[in-house]
Amino acid sequence: MSQNTPDKDDQSSTNKKAISLPISRVRLIMKSSPDVSCINQDALFLTTKATELFVQHLAVASFNNGPGKETNSLCYTDLANAAEETETFHFLTDILPKKIFARDYLQSLEQMQENDNDDDPDF
Amino acid sequence: MDGDSSTTDASQLGITGEYMASGHYVLQSQDDDGEENLNDHDDGGIKENFREQDIYLPIANVARIMKNAVPQTGKIAKDAKECVQECVSEFISFITSEASERCHQEKRKTINGEDILFAMSTLGFDMYVEPLKLYLQKFREAMKGEKGIPGVAVGDGLGDELTDDSFTNPLPAGIITADGQQQNVMVYTTSYQQIPTVQQIQFS
């Protein structure tokens, strides 16, 4: 029944490996959550598999939003945009903050301070 | 305070992104090398002096999955790969804590498959649930077939054992896709295959 393809690094579509992520590492990450005591084997498998799906999902979603500056190249900004625009990925916005240049930030800061000075307290 | 200074050190400026009107921002250095304090230990064994938040899946594996997911001609920047690594750890923790909470509510100590699936559904990943159920079914059948004992609990060597291709047979199945339309699709339970149901999700 098992047609073994011994190549572990075979990246072609004929690769028959079931899972491409190390389960032990997944367990380690799971156990780092507070109050987690025991993890069922099924749960571990499902989480590992789901993680694969997640990586695919995130990569495709970010890529489809339009690769950033360079054509056809997925970069950090694409990921940050996807996190903000796709509701499913909202939980990533804290670790995927958008980047701006320092000078833009400082300019905006100055502008905001000016706006504060101009505002009349009318409520 | 002139605008063209390259003061990128947030601690010197004493501020975070909280002043910005929309979303979070971090300061980007002019020469962005994309290598802040990301992990240097992503290959090789886990050392015990790891902080919990530094535990990531190996970048090679993550990068490979990404590469197979995007179109053939697409490229992936290094900082994007590292970033997805972190996102993955975040995802795992996210799901686990939700599942763990449900476990506690029901006064159980062991997180089982149902908890994970329920957590995914709750957190907006319900599109994964159906394919995962199929994978799990196949996994169970394969484990039974290999061990000859139903429902055997496999130990820590599971990661190695699963690299055997117990999953060479495709899954003939009438699958309810994400669109709710039933179709007969062969789901190949290899890691690099695009799952038909995932493909049908509209990402735009």
mmCIF file of C-alpha atoms in Angstrom:
data_model
loop_
_atom_site.group_PDB
_atom_site.id
_atom_site.type_symbol
_atom_site.label_atom_id
_atom_site.label_comp_id
_atom_site.label_asym_id
_atom_site.label_seq_id
_atom_site.Cartn_x
_atom_site.Cartn_y
_atom_site.Cartn_z
ATOM 1 C CA MET A 1 0.000 0.000 0.000
ATOM 2 C CA SER A 2 2.788 2.416 0.803
ATOM 3 C CA GLN A 3 4.742 3.472 -2.199
ATOM 4 C CA ASN A 4 7.726 4.997 -0.538
ATOM 5 C CA THR A 5 9.426 7.862 -2.175
ATOM 6 C CA PRO A 6 12.605 8.094 -0.157
ATOM 7 C CA ASP A 7 13.472 11.625 -1.204
ATOM 8 C CA LYS A 8 12.753 13.846 1.713
ATOM 9 C CA ASP A 9 13.591 17.014 -0.113
ATOM 10 C CA ASP A 10 11.645 16.244 -3.205
ATOM 11 C CA GLN A 11 9.604 19.302 -3.903
ATOM 12 C CA SER A 12 7.786 18.046 -6.913
ATOM 13 C CA SER A 13 4.161 17.235 -6.837
ATOM 14 C CA THR A 14 4.918 13.585 -6.492
ATOM 15 C CA ASN A 15 6.172 14.082 -2.945
ATOM 16 C CA LYS A 16 4.255 11.694 -0.839
ATOM 17 C CA LYS A 17 5.041 13.041 2.582
ATOM 18 C CA ALA A 18 1.945 13.514 4.593
ATOM 19 C CA ILE A 19 3.017 16.344 6.795
ATOM 20 C CA SER A 20 5.697 18.854 6.042
ATOM 21 C CA LEU A 21 5.954 20.408 9.474
ATOM 22 C CA PRO A 22 7.613 18.893 12.523
ATOM 23 C CA ILE A 23 4.913 17.741 14.886
ATOM 24 C CA SER A 24 7.148 17.900 17.924
ATOM 25 C CA ARG A 25 7.769 21.561 17.332
ATOM 26 C CA VAL A 26 4.071 22.207 16.948
ATOM 27 C CA ARG A 27 3.494 20.500 20.268
ATOM 28 C CA LEU A 28 6.128 22.692 21.848
ATOM 29 C CA ILE A 29 4.404 25.825 20.661
ATOM 30 C CA MET A 30 1.050 24.563 21.842
ATOM 31 C CA LYS A 31 2.435 23.769 25.244
ATOM 32 C CA SER A 32 3.761 27.273 25.587
ATOM 33 C CA SER A 33 0.199 28.485 25.960
ATOM 34 C CA PRO A 34 -0.845 28.894 29.559
ATOM 35 C CA ASP A 35 -2.942 26.203 31.203
ATOM 36 C CA VAL A 36 -2.344 23.625 28.550
ATOM 37 C CA SER A 37 -1.767 20.253 30.106
ATOM 38 C CA CYS A 38 -2.387 17.384 27.732
ATOM 39 C CA ILE A 39 -2.847 17.353 24.027
ATOM 40 C CA ASN A 40 -4.570 14.524 22.265
ATOM 41 C CA GLN A 41 -2.851 12.969 19.261
ATOM 42 C CA ASP A 42 -5.717 13.937 16.997
ATOM 43 C CA ALA A 43 -5.545 17.505 18.201
ATOM 44 C CA LEU A 44 -1.850 17.625 17.472
ATOM 45 C CA PHE A 45 -2.306 16.273 13.994
ATOM 46 C CA LEU A 46 -5.167 18.635 13.258
ATOM 47 C CA THR A 47 -3.225 21.624 14.458
ATOM 48 C CA THR A 48 -0.229 20.711 12.354
ATOM 49 C CA LYS A 49 -2.347 20.194 9.279
ATOM 50 C CA ALA A 50 -4.258 23.383 9.947
ATOM 51 C CA THR A 51 -1.008 25.248 10.186
ATOM 52 C CA GLU A 52 -0.094 24.102 6.712
ATOM 53 C CA LEU A 53 -3.421 25.305 5.441
ATOM 54 C CA PHE A 54 -2.896 28.566 7.227
ATOM 55 C CA VAL A 55 0.471 29.153 5.615
ATOM 56 C CA GLN A 56 -0.981 28.464 2.196
ATOM 57 C CA HIS A 57 -3.956 30.661 2.922
ATOM 58 C CA LEU A 58 -1.882 33.557 4.183
ATOM 59 C CA ALA A 59 0.596 33.316 1.334
ATOM 60 C CA VAL A 60 -2.083 33.277 -1.333
ATOM 61 C CA ALA A 61 -4.132 36.040 0.251
ATOM 62 C CA SER A 62 -1.122 38.293 0.604
ATOM 63 C CA PHE A 63 0.114 37.529 -2.858
ATOM 64 C CA ASN A 64 -3.229 38.199 -4.459
ATOM 65 C CA ASN A 65 -3.513 41.570 -2.829
ATOM 66 C CA GLY A 66 -0.828 42.673 -5.166
ATOM 67 C CA PRO A 67 2.826 42.091 -4.501
ATOM 68 C CA GLY A 68 4.399 45.266 -3.221
ATOM 69 C CA LYS A 69 7.019 47.252 -4.908
ATOM 70 C CA GLU A 70 8.579 44.548 -6.950
ATOM 71 C CA THR A 71 6.454 42.605 -9.326
ATOM 72 C CA ASN A 72 5.638 39.079 -8.368
ATOM 73 C CA SER A 73 7.516 39.226 -5.118
ATOM 74 C CA LEU A 74 5.788 38.759 -1.815
ATOM 75 C CA CYS A 75 7.148 41.060 0.844
ATOM 76 C CA TYR A 76 6.391 42.093 4.410
ATOM 77 C CA THR A 77 4.084 44.914 3.377
ATOM 78 C CA ASP A 78 1.822 42.527 1.512
ATOM 79 C CA LEU A 79 1.447 40.476 4.647
ATOM 80 C CA ALA A 80 0.709 43.515 6.765
ATOM 81 C CA ASN A 81 -1.921 44.651 4.300
ATOM 82 C CA ALA A 82 -3.528 41.246 4.186
ATOM 83 C CA ALA A 83 -3.678 41.163 7.977
ATOM 84 C CA GLU A 84 -5.519 44.429 8.062
ATOM 85 C CA GLU A 85 -7.876 43.820 5.180
ATOM 86 C CA THR A 86 -8.857 40.230 5.759
ATOM 87 C CA GLU A 87 -10.956 39.715 8.805
ATOM 88 C CA THR A 88 -9.678 36.229 9.392
ATOM 89 C CA PHE A 89 -6.169 37.585 9.778
ATOM 90 C CA HIS A 90 -7.038 40.416 12.129
ATOM 91 C CA PHE A 91 -5.395 38.595 15.004
ATOM 92 C CA LEU A 92 -2.084 39.167 13.256
ATOM 93 C CA THR A 93 -2.270 42.949 13.202
ATOM 94 C CA ASP A 94 -0.346 43.246 16.434
ATOM 95 C CA ILE A 95 2.613 41.351 15.134
ATOM 96 C CA LEU A 96 2.349 42.697 11.609
ATOM 97 C CA PRO A 97 2.313 46.427 12.101
ATOM 98 C CA LYS A 98 2.641 48.502 9.018
ATOM 99 C CA LYS A 99 5.917 50.215 8.548
ATOM 100 C CA ILE A 100 6.415 53.865 7.838
ATOM 101 C CA PHE A 101 9.524 55.931 7.519
ATOM 102 C CA ALA A 102 10.596 57.941 10.520
ATOM 103 C CA ARG A 103 10.390 61.213 8.676
ATOM 104 C CA ASP A 104 6.787 60.562 7.664
ATOM 105 C CA TYR A 105 5.949 59.739 11.221
ATOM 106 C CA LEU A 106 7.525 62.900 12.506
ATOM 107 C CA GLN A 107 5.720 64.981 9.939
ATOM 108 C CA SER A 108 2.405 63.430 10.867
ATOM 109 C CA LEU A 109 3.163 64.023 14.494
ATOM 110 C CA GLU A 110 3.801 67.675 13.866
ATOM 111 C CA GLN A 111 0.619 67.935 11.899
ATOM 112 C CA MET A 112 -1.390 66.377 14.654
ATOM 113 C CA GLN A 113 0.073 68.758 17.153
ATOM 114 C CA GLU A 114 -0.861 71.651 14.952
ATOM 115 C CA ASN A 115 -4.361 70.311 14.619
ATOM 116 C CA ASP A 116 -4.618 70.053 18.360
ATOM 117 C CA ASN A 117 -3.652 73.655 18.685
ATOM 118 C CA ASP A 118 -6.210 74.718 16.147
ATOM 119 C CA ASP A 119 -9.120 72.761 17.535
ATOM 120 C CA ASP A 120 -11.615 74.606 19.583
ATOM 121 C CA PRO A 121 -13.096 72.649 22.420
ATOM 122 C CA ASP A 122 -16.688 72.761 21.380
ATOM 123 C CA PHE A 123 -18.324 69.897 23.214
ATOM 124 C CA MET B 1 13.031 68.663 14.902
ATOM 125 C CA ASP B 2 13.882 68.407 11.242
ATOM 126 C CA GLY B 3 12.091 65.860 9.209
ATOM 127 C CA ASP B 4 15.014 64.408 7.398
ATOM 128 C CA SER B 5 16.815 62.991 10.378
ATOM 129 C CA SER B 6 17.107 59.286 10.438
ATOM 130 C CA THR B 7 16.071 58.824 13.962
ATOM 131 C CA THR B 8 14.572 55.437 13.787
ATOM 132 C CA ASP B 9 15.144 54.417 17.324
ATOM 133 C CA ALA B 10 11.705 54.326 18.831
ATOM 134 C CA SER B 11 13.071 54.444 22.343
ATOM 135 C CA GLN B 12 14.784 57.746 21.598
ATOM 136 C CA LEU B 13 11.628 59.175 20.237
ATOM 137 C CA GLY B 14 9.852 57.778 23.204
ATOM 138 C CA ILE B 15 6.768 56.961 21.273
ATOM 139 C CA THR B 16 5.096 54.016 19.710
ATOM 140 C CA GLY B 17 2.644 53.997 16.907
ATOM 141 C CA GLU B 18 -0.259 54.924 19.092
ATOM 142 C CA TYR B 19 -0.495 58.456 17.856
ATOM 143 C CA MET B 20 -1.284 57.399 14.386
ATOM 144 C CA ALA B 21 -4.838 57.718 13.302
ATOM 145 C CA SER B 22 -5.204 54.398 11.632
ATOM 146 C CA GLY B 23 -3.708 51.105 12.612
ATOM 147 C CA HIS B 24 -0.372 50.395 14.150
ATOM 148 C CA TYR B 25 2.889 51.587 12.755
ATOM 149 C CA VAL B 26 6.494 50.842 13.417
ATOM 150 C CA LEU B 27 9.398 52.928 12.375
ATOM 151 C CA GLN B 28 11.250 51.551 9.441
ATOM 152 C CA SER B 29 14.907 52.214 9.081
ATOM 153 C CA GLN B 30 16.016 53.751 5.807
ATOM 154 C CA ASP B 31 18.056 50.730 5.005
ATOM 155 C CA ASP B 32 15.626 48.118 5.974
ATOM 156 C CA ASP B 33 17.473 44.930 6.394
ATOM 157 C CA GLY B 34 14.454 43.149 7.714
ATOM 158 C CA GLU B 35 16.383 41.346 10.372
ATOM 159 C CA GLU B 36 15.357 42.757 13.667
ATOM 160 C CA ASN B 37 15.336 40.408 16.506
ATOM 161 C CA LEU B 38 13.999 37.538 14.578
ATOM 162 C CA ASN B 39 15.113 34.100 15.396
ATOM 163 C CA ASP B 40 18.570 32.956 14.659
ATOM 164 C CA HIS B 41 17.835 29.521 15.911
ATOM 165 C CA ASP B 42 15.307 28.354 13.450
ATOM 166 C CA ASP B 43 17.279 25.377 12.339
ATOM 167 C CA GLY B 44 18.619 22.716 14.551
ATOM 168 C CA GLY B 45 17.386 21.659 17.915
ATOM 169 C CA ILE B 46 15.478 23.621 20.443
ATOM 170 C CA LYS B 47 17.651 25.014 23.198
ATOM 171 C CA GLU B 48 16.296 25.314 26.645
ATOM 172 C CA ASN B 49 17.039 28.976 27.029
ATOM 173 C CA PHE B 50 14.429 29.861 24.450
ATOM 174 C CA ARG B 51 11.828 32.336 25.457
ATOM 175 C CA GLU B 52 8.409 30.977 24.820
ATOM 176 C CA GLN B 53 7.616 33.514 22.191
ATOM 177 C CA ASP B 54 10.716 32.581 20.226
ATOM 178 C CA ILE B 55 9.581 29.122 19.330
ATOM 179 C CA TYR B 56 8.989 28.914 15.623
ATOM 180 C CA LEU B 57 8.592 26.244 13.034
ATOM 181 C CA PRO B 58 11.639 25.789 10.814
ATOM 182 C CA ILE B 59 11.797 28.462 8.183
ATOM 183 C CA ALA B 60 12.670 26.003 5.418
ATOM 184 C CA ASN B 61 9.422 24.133 5.909
ATOM 185 C CA VAL B 62 7.385 27.290 6.108
ATOM 186 C CA ALA B 63 9.061 28.741 3.055
ATOM 187 C CA ARG B 64 8.463 25.585 1.096
ATOM 188 C CA ILE B 65 4.765 25.593 1.799
ATOM 189 C CA MET B 66 4.526 29.245 0.828
ATOM 190 C CA LYS B 67 6.464 28.690 -2.343
ATOM 191 C CA ASN B 68 4.153 25.908 -3.404
ATOM 192 C CA ALA B 69 1.108 27.984 -2.640
ATOM 193 C CA VAL B 70 1.915 31.045 -4.698
ATOM 194 C CA PRO B 71 2.120 30.982 -8.478
ATOM 195 C CA GLN B 72 5.189 29.376 -9.974
ATOM 196 C CA THR B 73 6.805 32.582 -11.030
ATOM 197 C CA GLY B 74 6.263 34.299 -7.713
ATOM 198 C CA LYS B 75 9.060 35.099 -5.328
ATOM 199 C CA ILE B 76 9.027 35.524 -1.594
ATOM 200 C CA ALA B 77 11.168 38.027 0.258
ATOM 201 C CA LYS B 78 13.210 36.794 3.172
ATOM 202 C CA ASP B 79 11.546 39.078 5.650
ATOM 203 C CA ALA B 80 8.198 37.790 4.475
ATOM 204 C CA LYS B 81 9.248 34.224 5.219
ATOM 205 C CA GLU B 82 10.449 35.148 8.674
ATOM 206 C CA CYS B 83 7.303 37.071 9.248
ATOM 207 C CA VAL B 84 5.077 34.151 8.301
ATOM 208 C CA GLN B 85 7.091 32.034 10.709
ATOM 209 C CA GLU B 86 6.015 34.326 13.508
ATOM 210 C CA CYS B 87 2.454 34.405 12.240
ATOM 211 C CA VAL B 88 2.384 30.644 12.319
ATOM 212 C CA SER B 89 3.407 30.511 15.949
ATOM 213 C CA GLU B 90 0.815 33.116 16.669
ATOM 214 C CA PHE B 91 -1.805 31.065 14.857
ATOM 215 C CA ILE B 92 -0.975 27.924 16.775
ATOM 216 C CA SER B 93 -1.113 29.750 20.066
ATOM 217 C CA PHE B 94 -4.341 31.421 19.053
ATOM 218 C CA ILE B 95 -6.079 28.158 18.270
ATOM 219 C CA THR B 96 -4.608 26.373 21.251
ATOM 220 C CA SER B 97 -5.660 28.923 23.796
ATOM 221 C CA GLU B 98 -9.197 28.957 22.457
ATOM 222 C CA ALA B 99 -9.367 25.167 22.506
ATOM 223 C CA SER B 100 -7.813 25.078 25.953
ATOM 224 C CA GLU B 101 -10.374 27.483 27.279
ATOM 225 C CA ARG B 102 -13.207 25.329 26.051
ATOM 226 C CA CYS B 103 -11.571 22.339 27.661
ATOM 227 C CA HIS B 104 -11.431 24.087 30.972
ATOM 228 C CA GLN B 105 -15.005 25.160 30.733
ATOM 229 C CA GLU B 106 -16.001 21.557 30.282
ATOM 230 C CA LYS B 107 -13.686 20.466 33.076
ATOM 231 C CA ARG B 108 -11.538 18.341 30.846
ATOM 232 C CA LYS B 109 -7.774 18.206 30.949
ATOM 233 C CA THR B 110 -6.920 16.920 27.526
ATOM 234 C CA ILE B 111 -7.413 18.942 24.397
ATOM 235 C CA ASN B 112 -8.875 16.695 21.759
ATOM 236 C CA GLY B 113 -9.535 17.008 18.054
ATOM 237 C CA GLU B 114 -13.031 18.330 18.530
ATOM 238 C CA ASP B 115 -11.759 21.209 20.616
ATOM 239 C CA ILE B 116 -9.338 22.194 17.912
ATOM 240 C CA LEU B 117 -11.974 22.052 15.198
ATOM 241 C CA PHE B 118 -14.398 24.002 17.303
ATOM 242 C CA ALA B 119 -11.777 26.619 18.051
ATOM 243 C CA MET B 120 -11.069 27.014 14.373
ATOM 244 C CA SER B 121 -14.676 27.436 13.597
ATOM 245 C CA THR B 122 -15.066 30.026 16.310
ATOM 246 C CA LEU B 123 -12.045 32.010 15.271
ATOM 247 C CA GLY B 124 -12.994 32.352 11.635
ATOM 248 C CA PHE B 125 -11.146 29.411 10.160
ATOM 249 C CA ASP B 126 -14.194 27.307 9.523
ATOM 250 C CA MET B 127 -13.116 26.869 5.944
ATOM 251 C CA TYR B 128 -10.385 24.570 7.219
ATOM 252 C CA VAL B 129 -12.687 22.343 9.183
ATOM 253 C CA GLU B 130 -14.018 20.100 6.461
ATOM 254 C CA PRO B 131 -10.688 19.356 4.803
ATOM 255 C CA LEU B 132 -9.194 18.730 8.212
ATOM 256 C CA LYS B 133 -11.859 16.227 9.096
ATOM 257 C CA LEU B 134 -11.023 14.313 5.972
ATOM 258 C CA TYR B 135 -7.328 14.401 6.695
ATOM 259 C CA LEU B 136 -7.992 13.180 10.199
ATOM 260 C CA GLN B 137 -10.115 10.338 8.968
ATOM 261 C CA LYS B 138 -7.411 9.267 6.591
ATOM 262 C CA PHE B 139 -4.818 9.593 9.303
ATOM 263 C CA ARG B 140 -6.771 7.377 11.642
ATOM 264 C CA GLU B 141 -7.269 4.757 9.012
ATOM 265 C CA ALA B 142 -3.615 4.797 8.180
ATOM 266 C CA MET B 143 -2.588 4.456 11.799
ATOM 267 C CA LYS B 144 -4.948 1.567 12.292
ATOM 268 C CA GLY B 145 -3.625 -0.104 9.208
ATOM 269 C CA GLU B 146 -0.057 0.207 10.292
ATOM 270 C CA LYS B 147 -0.451 -0.716 13.896
ATOM 271 C CA GLY B 148 -3.254 -3.200 13.593
ATOM 272 C CA ILE B 149 -4.756 -1.794 16.750
ATOM 273 C CA PRO B 150 -7.600 0.665 16.608
ATOM 274 C CA GLY B 151 -7.176 3.921 18.406
ATOM 275 C CA VAL B 152 -3.589 3.360 19.421
ATOM 276 C CA ALA B 153 -1.877 6.252 21.127
ATOM 277 C CA VAL B 154 1.399 7.010 19.467
ATOM 278 C CA GLY B 155 4.194 8.615 21.415
ATOM 279 C CA ASP B 156 6.673 11.278 20.588
ATOM 280 C CA GLY B 157 7.989 9.439 17.610
ATOM 281 C CA LEU B 158 4.881 10.379 15.758
ATOM 282 C CA GLY B 159 6.601 13.058 13.825
ATOM 283 C CA ASP B 160 8.936 10.560 12.305
ATOM 284 C CA GLU B 161 6.312 7.970 11.676
ATOM 285 C CA LEU B 162 4.147 10.369 9.812
ATOM 286 C CA THR B 163 6.832 10.994 7.299
ATOM 287 C CA ASP B 164 6.107 7.572 5.989
ATOM 288 C CA ASP B 165 3.672 7.908 3.224
ATOM 289 C CA SER B 166 0.694 6.336 4.781
ATOM 290 C CA PHE B 167 -1.325 8.736 2.776
ATOM 291 C CA THR B 168 -0.512 7.792 -0.740
ATOM 292 C CA ASN B 169 -4.051 6.964 -1.600
ATOM 293 C CA PRO B 170 -6.088 9.902 -2.634
ATOM 294 C CA LEU B 171 -9.328 10.499 -0.884
ATOM 295 C CA PRO B 172 -12.253 9.876 -3.115
ATOM 296 C CA ALA B 173 -14.870 11.953 -1.523
ATOM 297 C CA GLY B 174 -17.890 13.989 -2.153
ATOM 298 C CA ILE B 175 -16.752 17.088 -0.463
ATOM 299 C CA ILE B 176 -18.831 20.026 0.451
ATOM 300 C CA THR B 177 -16.616 22.844 -0.660
ATOM 301 C CA ALA B 178 -16.433 26.255 0.891
ATOM 302 C CA ASP B 179 -19.069 27.378 -1.560
ATOM 303 C CA GLY B 180 -21.449 24.824 -0.253
ATOM 304 C CA GLN B 181 -21.530 23.043 -3.566
ATOM 305 C CA GLN B 182 -20.916 19.380 -3.469
ATOM 306 C CA GLN B 183 -18.520 17.952 -5.889
ATOM 307 C CA ASN B 184 -16.552 14.790 -6.202
ATOM 308 C CA VAL B 185 -12.961 15.710 -5.806
ATOM 309 C CA MET B 186 -9.934 13.604 -5.252
ATOM 310 C CA VAL B 187 -8.174 15.056 -2.282
ATOM 311 C CA TYR B 188 -4.571 14.085 -2.288
ATOM 312 C CA THR B 189 -3.356 14.066 1.233
ATOM 313 C CA THR B 190 0.100 15.242 0.448
ATOM 314 C CA SER B 191 1.272 18.381 2.030
ATOM 315 C CA TYR B 192 2.015 20.270 -1.133
ATOM 316 C CA GLN B 193 -1.189 19.740 -2.913
ATOM 317 C CA GLN B 194 -3.515 22.635 -3.123
ATOM 318 C CA ILE B 195 -6.671 21.579 -1.477
ATOM 319 C CA PRO B 196 -9.612 22.201 -3.752
ATOM 320 C CA THR B 197 -11.656 23.636 -0.949
ATOM 321 C CA VAL B 198 -8.956 26.057 0.008
ATOM 322 C CA GLN B 199 -8.535 27.147 -3.559
ATOM 323 C CA GLN B 200 -12.138 28.056 -3.814
ATOM 324 C CA ILE B 201 -11.981 30.562 -1.056
ATOM 325 C CA GLN B 202 -12.189 34.044 -2.421
ATOM 326 C CA PHE B 203 -9.228 35.898 -1.084
ATOM 327 C CA SER B 204 -9.879 39.109 -2.931
#
